[in-house]
Short mmCIF file of C-alpha atoms in Angstrom, two decimals:
data_model
loop_
_atom_site.label_atom_id
_atom_site.label_comp_id
_atom_site.label_asym_id
_atom_site.label_seq_id
_atom_site.Cartn_x
_atom_site.Cartn_y
_atom_site.Cartn_z
CA MET T 1 81.85 240.51 227.51
CA ASP T 2 80.92 240.26 231.15
CA GLU T 3 78.34 237.52 231.11
CA GLN T 4 76.70 238.66 234.34
CA GLU T 5 76.24 242.11 232.85
CA GLU T 6 75.15 241.17 229.36
CA ILE T 7 72.72 238.30 229.89
CA LYS T 8 69.62 240.45 229.82
CA ILE T 9 66.98 238.74 227.75
CA THR T 10 65.00 241.34 225.83
CA GLN T 11 63.30 238.91 223.45
CA THR T 12 63.44 235.28 222.47
CA TYR T 13 64.35 234.43 218.89
CA THR T 14 63.74 231.10 217.25
CA GLU T 15 66.81 229.38 215.80
CA VAL T 16 65.83 230.55 212.33
CA GLU T 17 65.38 234.10 213.57
CA LYS T 18 68.75 234.01 215.34
CA HIS T 19 70.55 233.18 212.10
CA ARG T 20 68.56 235.77 210.17
CA VAL T 21 69.32 238.52 212.69
CA PHE T 22 72.96 237.46 212.84
CA GLU T 23 73.38 237.66 209.06
CA LYS T 24 71.34 240.83 208.61
CA GLU T 25 72.43 242.87 211.63
CA PHE T 26 75.93 241.67 212.50
CA MET T 27 77.75 240.40 209.43
CA PRO T 28 77.77 243.73 207.52
CA TYR T 29 80.19 245.08 210.13
CA ILE T 30 82.78 242.32 209.99
CA ASP T 31 85.34 244.44 208.11
CA SER T 32 84.99 247.31 210.58
CA MET T 33 85.28 244.82 213.41
CA TYR T 34 88.51 243.40 212.01
CA ASN T 35 89.98 246.87 211.48
CA PHE T 36 89.15 247.80 215.07
CA ALA T 37 90.56 244.53 216.39
CA PHE T 38 93.76 244.94 214.40
CA ARG T 39 94.25 248.49 215.70
CA LEU T 40 93.85 247.20 219.24
CA THR T 41 96.10 244.16 218.94
CA ASN T 42 98.58 245.16 216.18
CA ASP T 43 98.61 241.52 215.19
CA GLU T 44 96.67 239.86 212.35
CA ASP T 45 96.21 236.51 214.09
CA ASP T 46 95.11 238.10 217.36
CA ALA T 47 92.74 240.38 215.44
CA ASN T 48 91.16 237.43 213.66
CA ASP T 49 90.83 235.56 216.97
CA LEU T 50 89.28 238.60 218.62
CA VAL T 51 86.73 239.06 215.83
CA GLN T 52 85.85 235.37 215.90
CA ASP T 53 85.44 235.48 219.68
CA THR T 54 83.26 238.59 219.35
CA TYR T 55 80.94 237.02 216.81
CA LEU T 56 80.66 233.83 218.84
CA LYS T 57 79.62 235.88 221.86
CA ALA T 58 77.27 237.97 219.75
CA PHE T 59 75.44 234.83 218.65
CA ARG T 60 75.49 233.39 222.17
CA PHE T 61 73.93 236.55 223.62
CA ILE T 62 71.75 237.41 220.64
CA ASN T 63 68.59 237.38 222.75
CA SER T 64 69.91 240.46 224.55
CA PHE T 65 70.05 242.35 221.24
CA ALA T 66 66.92 244.13 220.05
CA GLU T 67 66.65 243.88 216.27
CA GLY T 68 66.74 247.26 214.57
CA THR T 69 68.85 248.95 217.25
CA ASN T 70 72.52 249.95 216.93
CA ALA T 71 74.13 246.62 216.07
CA LYS T 72 77.51 248.16 215.28
CA ALA T 73 77.85 249.81 218.69
CA TRP T 74 76.65 246.60 220.37
CA LEU T 75 79.29 244.55 218.54
CA PHE T 76 82.06 247.04 219.22
CA ARG T 77 81.22 246.94 222.92
CA ILE T 78 81.51 243.16 222.94
CA LEU T 79 84.82 243.34 221.08
CA LYS T 80 86.18 245.99 223.43
CA ASN T 81 85.21 243.95 226.49
CA SER T 82 86.70 240.79 224.99
CA PHE T 83 89.94 242.62 224.31
CA ILE T 84 90.13 243.91 227.88
CA ASN T 85 89.10 240.67 229.53
CA ASP T 86 90.99 238.17 227.39
CA PHE T 87 93.54 239.57 224.98
CA ARG T 88 94.92 242.54 226.86
CA LYS T 89 96.03 240.32 229.71
CA LYS T 90 98.36 238.54 227.31
CA SER T 91 99.54 241.63 225.43
CA LYS T 92 102.71 243.61 225.82
CA GLU T 93 100.82 246.89 225.97
CA PRO T 94 102.10 249.45 228.49
CA SER T 95 100.35 249.64 231.82
CA LYS T 96 97.08 251.50 231.87
CA VAL T 97 97.18 255.27 231.41
CA ASP T 98 96.69 257.39 234.52
CA TYR T 99 93.41 259.00 233.48
CA GLN T 100 93.14 260.90 236.76
CA ASP T 101 96.15 262.93 235.67
CA VAL T 102 94.66 263.34 232.21
CA GLU T 103 91.32 264.49 233.58
CA THR T 104 93.03 266.97 235.90
CA THR T 105 94.82 268.55 232.96
CA TYR T 106 91.94 268.35 230.49
CA ASN T 107 88.93 268.54 232.76
CA SER T 108 86.98 271.18 230.85
CA GLU T 109 84.67 270.20 228.02
CA GLU T 110 85.07 273.74 226.70
CA ASP T 111 88.83 273.20 226.41
CA ALA T 112 88.22 269.93 224.62
CA GLU T 113 85.95 271.70 222.16
CA THR T 114 88.13 274.73 221.42
CA THR T 115 91.75 273.66 221.65
CA GLN T 116 93.29 272.86 218.29
CA THR T 117 93.61 269.12 217.73
CA VAL T 118 93.99 266.78 214.82
CA ASP T 119 90.70 265.32 213.62
CA LEU T 120 91.25 262.43 211.23
CA ARG T 121 88.06 263.40 209.41
CA ALA T 122 89.40 266.85 208.48
CA ASP T 123 90.01 267.37 204.77
CA THR T 124 93.51 268.70 205.39
CA VAL T 125 94.71 265.42 206.87
CA GLN T 126 93.01 263.01 204.49
CA ASP T 127 96.22 262.78 202.47
CA LEU T 128 98.05 261.69 205.60
CA ILE T 129 95.98 258.53 205.97
CA GLY T 130 98.51 255.81 205.25
CA ASP T 131 101.49 254.11 206.79
CA GLU T 132 102.68 257.20 208.63
CA ILE T 133 99.42 257.96 210.38
CA ALA T 134 98.85 254.26 211.04
CA ASN T 135 102.25 254.03 212.70
CA ALA T 136 101.58 257.17 214.74
CA LEU T 137 98.17 255.85 215.79
CA ASN T 138 99.59 252.47 216.74
CA ALA T 139 102.23 254.18 218.87
CA LEU T 140 99.55 255.69 221.14
CA PRO T 141 98.55 253.92 224.36
CA VAL T 142 95.73 251.55 223.50
CA ASP T 143 93.05 253.48 225.41
CA PHE T 144 93.83 256.69 223.53
CA ARG T 145 94.10 254.80 220.27
CA THR T 146 90.65 253.33 220.88
CA VAL T 147 88.81 256.65 221.21
CA ILE T 148 90.37 258.00 218.02
CA ILE T 149 89.37 254.89 216.10
CA LEU T 150 85.82 254.94 217.44
CA CYS T 151 85.28 258.64 216.75
CA ASP T 152 87.42 259.62 213.76
CA VAL T 153 87.56 256.33 211.88
CA GLU T 154 84.27 254.61 212.71
CA GLY T 155 82.21 257.76 213.23
CA PHE T 156 80.56 256.91 216.54
CA THR T 157 78.94 259.75 218.48
CA TYR T 158 80.14 260.67 221.97
CA GLU T 159 77.02 259.03 223.38
CA GLU T 160 77.71 255.78 221.53
CA MET T 161 81.35 255.84 222.57
CA ALA T 162 80.36 256.33 226.19
CA LYS T 163 78.23 253.18 226.02
CA ILE T 164 80.89 251.17 224.20
CA LEU T 165 83.63 252.18 226.64
CA ASP T 166 81.47 252.32 229.79
CA ILE T 167 82.64 255.81 230.69
CA PRO T 168 80.91 259.21 231.07
CA ILE T 169 80.56 261.44 228.01
CA GLY T 170 82.78 264.05 229.67
CA THR T 171 85.53 261.47 229.96
CA VAL T 172 85.06 260.54 226.31
CA ARG T 173 85.58 264.17 225.32
CA SER T 174 88.66 264.75 227.44
CA ARG T 175 90.21 261.41 226.51
CA LEU T 176 89.64 262.05 222.81
CA HIS T 177 91.09 265.55 223.15
CA ARG T 178 94.22 264.22 224.84
CA ALA T 179 94.53 261.41 222.28
CA ARG T 180 94.34 263.87 219.39
CA MET T 181 96.96 266.09 221.01
CA LEU T 182 99.30 263.12 221.36
CA LEU T 183 98.66 262.10 217.77
CA LYS T 184 99.24 265.66 216.59
CA GLU T 185 102.67 265.68 218.21
CA LYS T 186 103.57 262.41 216.54
CA LEU T 187 102.41 263.66 213.15
CA LYS T 188 103.98 267.12 213.28
CA SER T 189 107.26 266.31 211.58
CA TYR T 190 105.61 264.25 208.85
CA ALA T 191 102.90 266.85 208.22
CA LYS T 192 105.49 269.60 207.98
CA SER T 193 107.45 267.59 205.44
CA LEU T 194 104.34 267.61 203.23
CA GLY T 195 103.92 271.35 203.62
CA TYR T 196 101.00 271.33 206.04
CA ASP T 197 100.70 274.03 208.68
CA VAL T 198 100.01 271.93 211.76
CA ASN T 199 98.93 275.01 213.68
CA ALA T 200 96.37 276.10 211.10
CA ASP T 201 92.75 276.44 212.13
CA SER T 202 91.81 273.94 209.44
CA MET T 203 93.40 271.19 211.48
CA ALA T 204 91.48 272.08 214.60
CA GLU T 205 88.54 270.10 215.84
#
């Protein structure tokens, strides 16, 4: 988390209130936080460290969180920023994707809405959730992997994703579209082996 950006005091909690808000608002999402961290880092120890760092920062900046608002999105944003600022520097992830090229190719929201892509929430791919899809997902560049996790696994809206990732909603749409297309290519051979028609409308967004 960028401390200069996030230290925006919206209210002042007492110490008792801080612990109550922390337990009530933040702790229910610890499993989701670990799953997200593991998908980002592909390492159990790094994922645990990232979650611990996120929760430490969440408590440190708790006065900038308004009780009753979207705690999950707030936590995911902290985790994402921590990953970028601290963990990604040490990772062996490929260099950042050239999103300008991506946006040039997939610049239309209409295209993102109508072109057939794999949505992990679709009934026809629920049986694929397992080692194969996990391996395919992990093989994506981390920025593409992130949008699929946020949307198709965690169920965030485009608006929430835009806030978590600090990007425009249009970029969320095009990045998610491109990520799903990449995932679809990686899953084609496996899906075909199970008898799925990867070009069927039922696998479209």
